[in-house]
């Protein structure tokens, strides 16, 4: 499943290719994604609009449009966005096509169809924030040791589940939560109310470092994610604990262990992570 770095890479790749382009028309497949296509809103707010910018919020890709509307994509499990010449043959699972004024087509392909697309008018965005309730971005100032310490007060939840909770912080999915806790020498099961400010400082610092590295390397390719230009990322070669059970810890040599925490595969070094 694409996580924050993959989505960020898509946004960074997509931006220069679509900004200032006009969307001439939208075409839909006869299948539906996680939700039905918002056809009426597409015709009203998207067709004929110019793309002003591409932004990421959590794992959503936001296209800001003229008319102050916003089109939002979620890649779900297998969603991909690509730019093609409009005469490039369509591939199976291309569910949405946006013809641009330079003869290119932006296509949304999704094999498993857990992805979604939504359109919000200016009024809707003003009246109902689709991101209300989401925690801060990992790179924002708000995501700090002080914030986490306060948020964790009185909670006995394991730190890994806490970090994967979107209400605490967005975008730290399973892979990056595992890697962050290894880098921060913190056991995934540690109850959050037992962590000190120093522990949280390490967690904040390491999570940013790991996410930044993953973005720089083009995202991770644990699932069948590809970036906008169709290239695969290489981050999986760099993973320190994720998927490495039985292999030796890169720090102390002890075998990495695997357990299941809140239904998710959890990897850790029993020596380095206390
Ligand atoms: Zn170790």
Short mmCIF file of C-alpha atoms and ligand atoms in Angstrom, two decimals:
data_model
loop_
_atom_site.label_atom_id
_atom_site.label_comp_id
_atom_site.label_asym_id
_atom_site.label_seq_id
_atom_site.Cartn_x
_atom_site.Cartn_y
_atom_site.Cartn_z
CA UNK A 1 0.00 0.00 0.00
CA UNK A 2 1.47 3.40 -0.90
CA UNK A 3 2.54 5.28 2.20
CA UNK A 4 3.46 8.94 2.71
CA UNK A 5 6.79 8.86 0.79
CA UNK A 6 5.23 7.22 -2.24
CA UNK A 7 2.39 9.72 -2.29
CA UNK A 8 4.83 12.61 -1.86
CA UNK A 9 6.90 11.29 -4.77
CA UNK A 10 3.78 11.12 -6.94
CA UNK A 11 2.89 14.73 -6.01
CA UNK A 12 6.40 15.99 -6.73
CA UNK A 13 6.49 14.14 -10.04
CA UNK A 14 3.00 15.17 -11.08
CA UNK A 15 3.32 18.88 -10.23
CA UNK A 16 5.57 20.03 -13.09
CA UNK A 17 3.70 17.85 -15.61
CA UNK A 18 0.20 19.16 -14.95
CA UNK A 19 0.47 22.62 -13.36
CA UNK A 20 -1.02 25.42 -15.51
CA UNK A 21 -2.57 22.80 -17.82
CA UNK A 22 -6.24 22.97 -18.67
CA UNK A 23 -8.39 19.86 -18.26
CA UNK A 24 -10.36 19.56 -21.50
CA UNK A 25 -12.44 16.50 -20.67
CA UNK A 26 -12.85 13.64 -18.20
CA UNK A 27 -13.63 10.01 -19.15
CA UNK A 28 -14.69 7.25 -16.80
CA UNK A 29 -14.51 3.46 -16.99
CA UNK A 30 -17.70 1.50 -16.38
CA UNK A 31 -16.37 0.22 -13.04
CA UNK A 32 -16.53 2.04 -9.74
CA UNK A 33 -13.72 2.73 -7.29
CA UNK A 34 -14.20 2.56 -3.51
CA UNK A 35 -16.90 5.17 -4.05
CA UNK A 36 -18.84 5.94 -7.25
CA UNK A 37 -17.27 8.58 -9.51
CA UNK A 38 -18.54 12.09 -8.72
CA UNK A 39 -19.53 12.55 -12.35
CA UNK A 40 -21.73 15.62 -12.00
CA UNK A 41 -19.06 17.44 -10.01
CA UNK A 42 -16.39 16.41 -12.50
CA UNK A 43 -18.35 18.00 -15.34
CA UNK A 44 -19.12 21.07 -13.29
CA UNK A 45 -15.81 21.80 -11.54
CA UNK A 46 -13.08 19.83 -13.30
CA UNK A 47 -13.80 19.97 -17.03
CA UNK A 48 -12.56 23.28 -18.33
CA UNK A 49 -10.57 24.11 -15.18
CA UNK A 50 -6.86 24.83 -15.01
CA UNK A 51 -4.67 22.94 -12.54
CA UNK A 52 -3.07 25.47 -10.22
CA UNK A 53 -1.05 23.19 -7.99
CA UNK A 54 -0.53 19.69 -6.64
CA UNK A 55 -0.28 19.16 -2.89
CA UNK A 56 -0.19 16.26 -0.49
CA UNK A 57 -2.15 16.01 2.77
CA UNK A 58 -1.67 12.74 4.67
CA UNK A 59 -1.91 10.17 1.88
CA UNK A 60 -4.21 12.28 -0.29
CA UNK A 61 -3.15 13.94 -3.52
CA UNK A 62 -4.84 17.32 -3.94
CA UNK A 63 -5.16 19.10 -7.26
CA UNK A 64 -6.06 22.74 -6.75
CA UNK A 65 -8.20 24.00 -9.61
CA UNK A 66 -9.39 27.34 -10.93
CA UNK A 67 -12.84 28.11 -9.53
CA UNK A 68 -11.34 27.23 -6.11
CA UNK A 69 -12.42 23.60 -6.41
CA UNK A 70 -10.14 20.79 -5.31
CA UNK A 71 -9.89 17.33 -6.80
CA UNK A 72 -8.61 14.73 -4.39
CA UNK A 73 -7.14 11.29 -5.08
CA UNK A 74 -6.41 8.45 -2.71
CA UNK A 75 -4.33 5.62 -4.18
CA UNK A 76 -5.86 2.94 -1.93
CA UNK A 77 -3.89 -0.31 -2.32
CA UNK A 78 -2.88 -0.28 -5.97
CA UNK A 79 -3.78 3.16 -7.39
CA UNK A 80 -1.36 4.79 -9.83
CA UNK A 81 -1.39 8.13 -11.61
CA UNK A 82 0.47 8.52 -14.87
CA UNK A 83 0.83 10.97 -17.76
CA UNK A 84 0.60 9.52 -21.27
CA UNK A 85 0.28 10.72 -24.86
CA UNK A 86 -3.44 10.58 -25.53
CA UNK A 87 -2.99 8.01 -28.31
CA UNK A 88 -1.16 5.59 -25.99
CA UNK A 89 -3.37 2.48 -25.82
CA UNK A 90 -5.39 2.31 -22.64
CA UNK A 91 -4.38 -0.30 -20.13
CA UNK A 92 -6.74 -2.57 -18.29
CA UNK A 93 -7.78 -0.90 -15.00
CA UNK A 94 -7.40 2.67 -16.34
CA UNK A 95 -10.51 4.01 -14.61
CA UNK A 96 -10.21 7.74 -15.13
CA UNK A 97 -8.70 9.78 -17.93
CA UNK A 98 -8.21 13.52 -17.99
CA UNK A 99 -7.41 14.99 -21.40
CA UNK A 100 -5.09 17.98 -20.98
CA UNK A 101 -4.66 20.94 -23.32
CA UNK A 102 -1.19 19.77 -24.40
CA UNK A 103 -2.50 16.53 -25.88
CA UNK A 104 -1.41 14.46 -22.89
CA UNK A 105 -3.69 12.40 -20.70
CA UNK A 106 -3.51 11.99 -16.95
CA UNK A 107 -4.73 8.49 -16.15
CA UNK A 108 -5.74 6.88 -12.88
CA UNK A 109 -5.15 3.15 -12.91
CA UNK A 110 -6.26 0.94 -10.05
CA UNK A 111 -6.25 -2.86 -10.22
CA UNK A 112 -7.98 -3.50 -6.89
CA UNK A 113 -10.14 -0.34 -6.96
CA UNK A 114 -9.70 0.62 -3.29
CA UNK A 115 -8.60 4.06 -4.44
CA UNK A 116 -10.95 6.99 -4.74
CA UNK A 117 -11.40 10.37 -6.33
CA UNK A 118 -13.46 13.21 -4.95
CA UNK A 119 -14.23 16.76 -5.97
CA UNK A 120 -14.90 19.55 -3.49
CA UNK A 121 -16.23 22.95 -4.40
CA UNK A 122 -14.96 26.03 -2.60
CA UNK A 123 -18.18 26.14 -0.57
CA UNK A 124 -17.91 22.50 0.47
CA UNK A 125 -14.31 22.94 1.55
CA UNK A 126 -15.27 25.96 3.61
CA UNK A 127 -18.20 24.23 5.28
CA UNK A 128 -16.73 20.79 5.82
CA UNK A 129 -13.01 20.17 6.19
CA UNK A 130 -12.41 16.69 4.74
CA UNK A 131 -9.27 16.47 6.86
CA UNK A 132 -10.80 17.41 10.20
CA UNK A 133 -9.64 15.01 12.87
CA UNK A 134 -6.36 14.16 11.16
CA UNK A 135 -3.19 14.65 13.17
CA UNK A 136 -0.30 16.84 12.04
CA UNK A 137 2.08 16.07 9.17
CA UNK A 138 5.38 14.50 10.30
CA UNK A 139 7.35 17.40 8.79
CA UNK A 140 5.21 20.07 10.44
CA UNK A 141 6.35 22.07 13.48
CA UNK A 142 3.30 20.82 15.36
CA UNK A 143 4.69 17.27 15.34
CA UNK A 144 7.06 17.63 18.28
CA UNK A 145 8.18 15.77 21.40
CA UNK A 146 6.01 18.12 23.50
CA UNK A 147 2.95 17.37 21.37
CA UNK A 148 3.49 13.59 21.58
CA UNK A 149 4.15 13.67 25.31
CA UNK A 150 0.88 15.51 25.84
CA UNK A 151 -1.06 13.27 23.44
CA UNK A 152 0.29 10.12 25.17
CA UNK A 153 -0.58 11.25 28.67
CA UNK A 154 -2.54 8.57 30.53
CA UNK A 155 -2.50 6.14 27.60
CA UNK A 156 -1.02 2.65 27.83
CA UNK A 157 -1.25 1.94 24.09
CA UNK A 158 1.87 0.38 22.46
CA UNK A 159 3.98 3.08 20.83
CA UNK A 160 3.79 1.46 17.40
CA UNK A 161 -0.02 1.51 17.24
CA UNK A 162 0.04 5.06 18.61
CA UNK A 163 2.35 6.26 15.82
CA UNK A 164 0.19 4.52 13.21
CA UNK A 165 -2.94 6.32 14.42
CA UNK A 166 -3.85 9.06 11.92
CA UNK A 167 -5.32 11.16 14.72
CA UNK A 168 -1.85 11.33 16.31
CA UNK A 169 0.25 11.85 13.19
CA UNK A 170 -0.51 11.17 9.53
CA UNK A 171 1.50 9.10 7.12
CA UNK A 172 3.48 6.84 9.43
CA UNK A 173 2.28 3.54 8.05
CA UNK A 174 3.45 0.10 9.08
CA UNK A 175 6.80 0.07 7.29
CA UNK A 176 7.88 3.48 8.51
CA UNK A 177 6.62 2.95 12.07
CA UNK A 178 8.74 -0.22 12.28
CA UNK A 179 11.80 1.52 10.87
CA UNK A 180 11.39 4.62 13.02
CA UNK A 181 11.19 2.62 16.25
CA UNK A 182 14.30 0.62 15.36
CA UNK A 183 16.22 3.81 14.56
CA UNK A 184 15.00 5.36 17.82
CA UNK A 185 15.93 2.22 19.86
CA UNK A 186 12.36 1.95 21.18
CA UNK A 187 10.47 -1.33 21.60
CA UNK A 188 7.26 -1.34 19.50
CA UNK A 189 5.23 -2.58 22.49
CA UNK A 190 6.44 0.11 24.89
CA UNK A 191 3.37 1.77 26.49
CA UNK A 192 3.28 5.41 25.41
CA UNK A 193 2.80 6.81 28.92
CA UNK A 194 6.20 5.38 29.86
CA UNK A 195 8.15 7.25 27.19
CA UNK A 196 10.15 10.32 28.15
CA UNK A 197 10.47 13.58 26.30
CA UNK A 198 13.90 12.40 25.14
CA UNK A 199 12.37 9.19 23.70
CA UNK A 200 9.82 11.26 21.79
CA UNK A 201 12.52 13.62 20.55
CA UNK A 202 14.38 10.65 19.10
CA UNK A 203 11.19 9.28 17.53
CA UNK A 204 10.35 12.63 15.88
CA UNK A 205 13.87 13.07 14.57
CA UNK A 206 14.24 9.52 13.25
CA UNK A 207 10.80 9.38 11.63
CA UNK A 208 11.58 12.54 9.63
CA UNK A 209 14.99 11.23 8.65
CA UNK A 210 13.57 7.93 7.40
CA UNK A 211 10.65 9.53 5.54
CA UNK A 212 12.98 12.07 3.93
CA UNK A 213 15.33 9.35 2.80
CA UNK A 214 12.45 7.31 1.38
CA UNK A 215 11.15 10.36 -0.52
CA UNK A 216 14.63 11.11 -1.89
CA UNK A 217 14.92 7.53 -3.09
CA UNK A 218 11.58 7.62 -4.85
CA UNK A 219 9.43 5.92 -2.25
CA UNK A 220 9.35 2.32 -1.24
CA UNK A 221 8.23 -0.53 -3.49
CA UNK A 222 7.04 -3.12 -1.03
CA UNK A 223 3.74 -3.30 -2.91
CA UNK A 224 3.36 -2.70 -6.61
CA UNK A 225 3.76 1.06 -6.34
CA UNK A 226 5.33 2.97 -9.23
CA UNK A 227 6.01 6.69 -9.36
CA UNK A 228 4.53 8.98 -12.01
CA UNK A 229 7.20 8.23 -14.60
CA UNK A 230 6.76 4.49 -14.06
CA UNK A 231 10.07 4.01 -12.25
CA UNK A 232 10.25 1.84 -9.18
CA UNK A 233 11.84 3.14 -5.97
CA UNK A 234 14.69 1.33 -4.28
CA UNK A 235 14.09 1.98 -0.62
CA UNK A 236 13.39 -1.65 0.24
CA UNK A 237 17.12 -2.34 -0.01
CA UNK A 238 17.67 0.04 2.88
CA UNK A 239 15.10 -1.31 5.33
CA UNK A 240 16.70 -2.13 8.68
CA UNK A 241 14.00 -4.29 10.26
CA UNK A 242 10.88 -4.49 8.08
CA UNK A 243 10.63 -7.96 6.51
CA UNK A 244 14.00 -9.02 8.00
CA UNK A 245 12.93 -11.53 10.67
CA UNK A 246 15.71 -14.05 11.41
CA UNK A 247 18.33 -11.88 9.71
CA UNK A 248 20.97 -10.21 11.83
CA UNK A 249 20.43 -6.75 13.26
CA UNK A 250 22.53 -4.19 11.40
CA UNK A 251 23.55 -2.68 14.73
CA UNK A 252 24.25 -5.62 17.09
CA UNK A 253 24.04 -8.80 14.98
CA UNK A 254 21.19 -10.39 16.98
CA UNK A 255 18.40 -11.95 14.83
CA UNK A 256 15.49 -9.58 14.11
CA UNK A 257 12.21 -10.81 15.58
CA UNK A 258 8.71 -10.66 14.15
CA UNK A 259 5.46 -10.44 16.05
CA UNK A 260 1.96 -9.25 15.32
CA UNK A 261 0.77 -6.08 17.03
CA UNK A 262 -2.77 -4.77 16.49
CA UNK A 263 -3.00 -7.11 13.49
CA UNK A 264 0.09 -5.70 11.78
CA UNK A 265 3.47 -7.37 11.20
CA UNK A 266 5.96 -5.90 13.64
CA UNK A 267 9.72 -6.27 13.36
CA UNK A 268 12.29 -5.38 16.01
CA UNK A 269 15.67 -6.17 17.50
CA UNK A 270 15.20 -7.64 20.99
CA UNK A 271 18.58 -6.23 22.08
CA UNK A 272 18.63 -2.73 20.58
CA UNK A 273 14.95 -1.93 21.22
CA UNK A 274 14.17 -2.00 24.92
ZN1 LIG B 1 20.20 -4.99 17.49
#
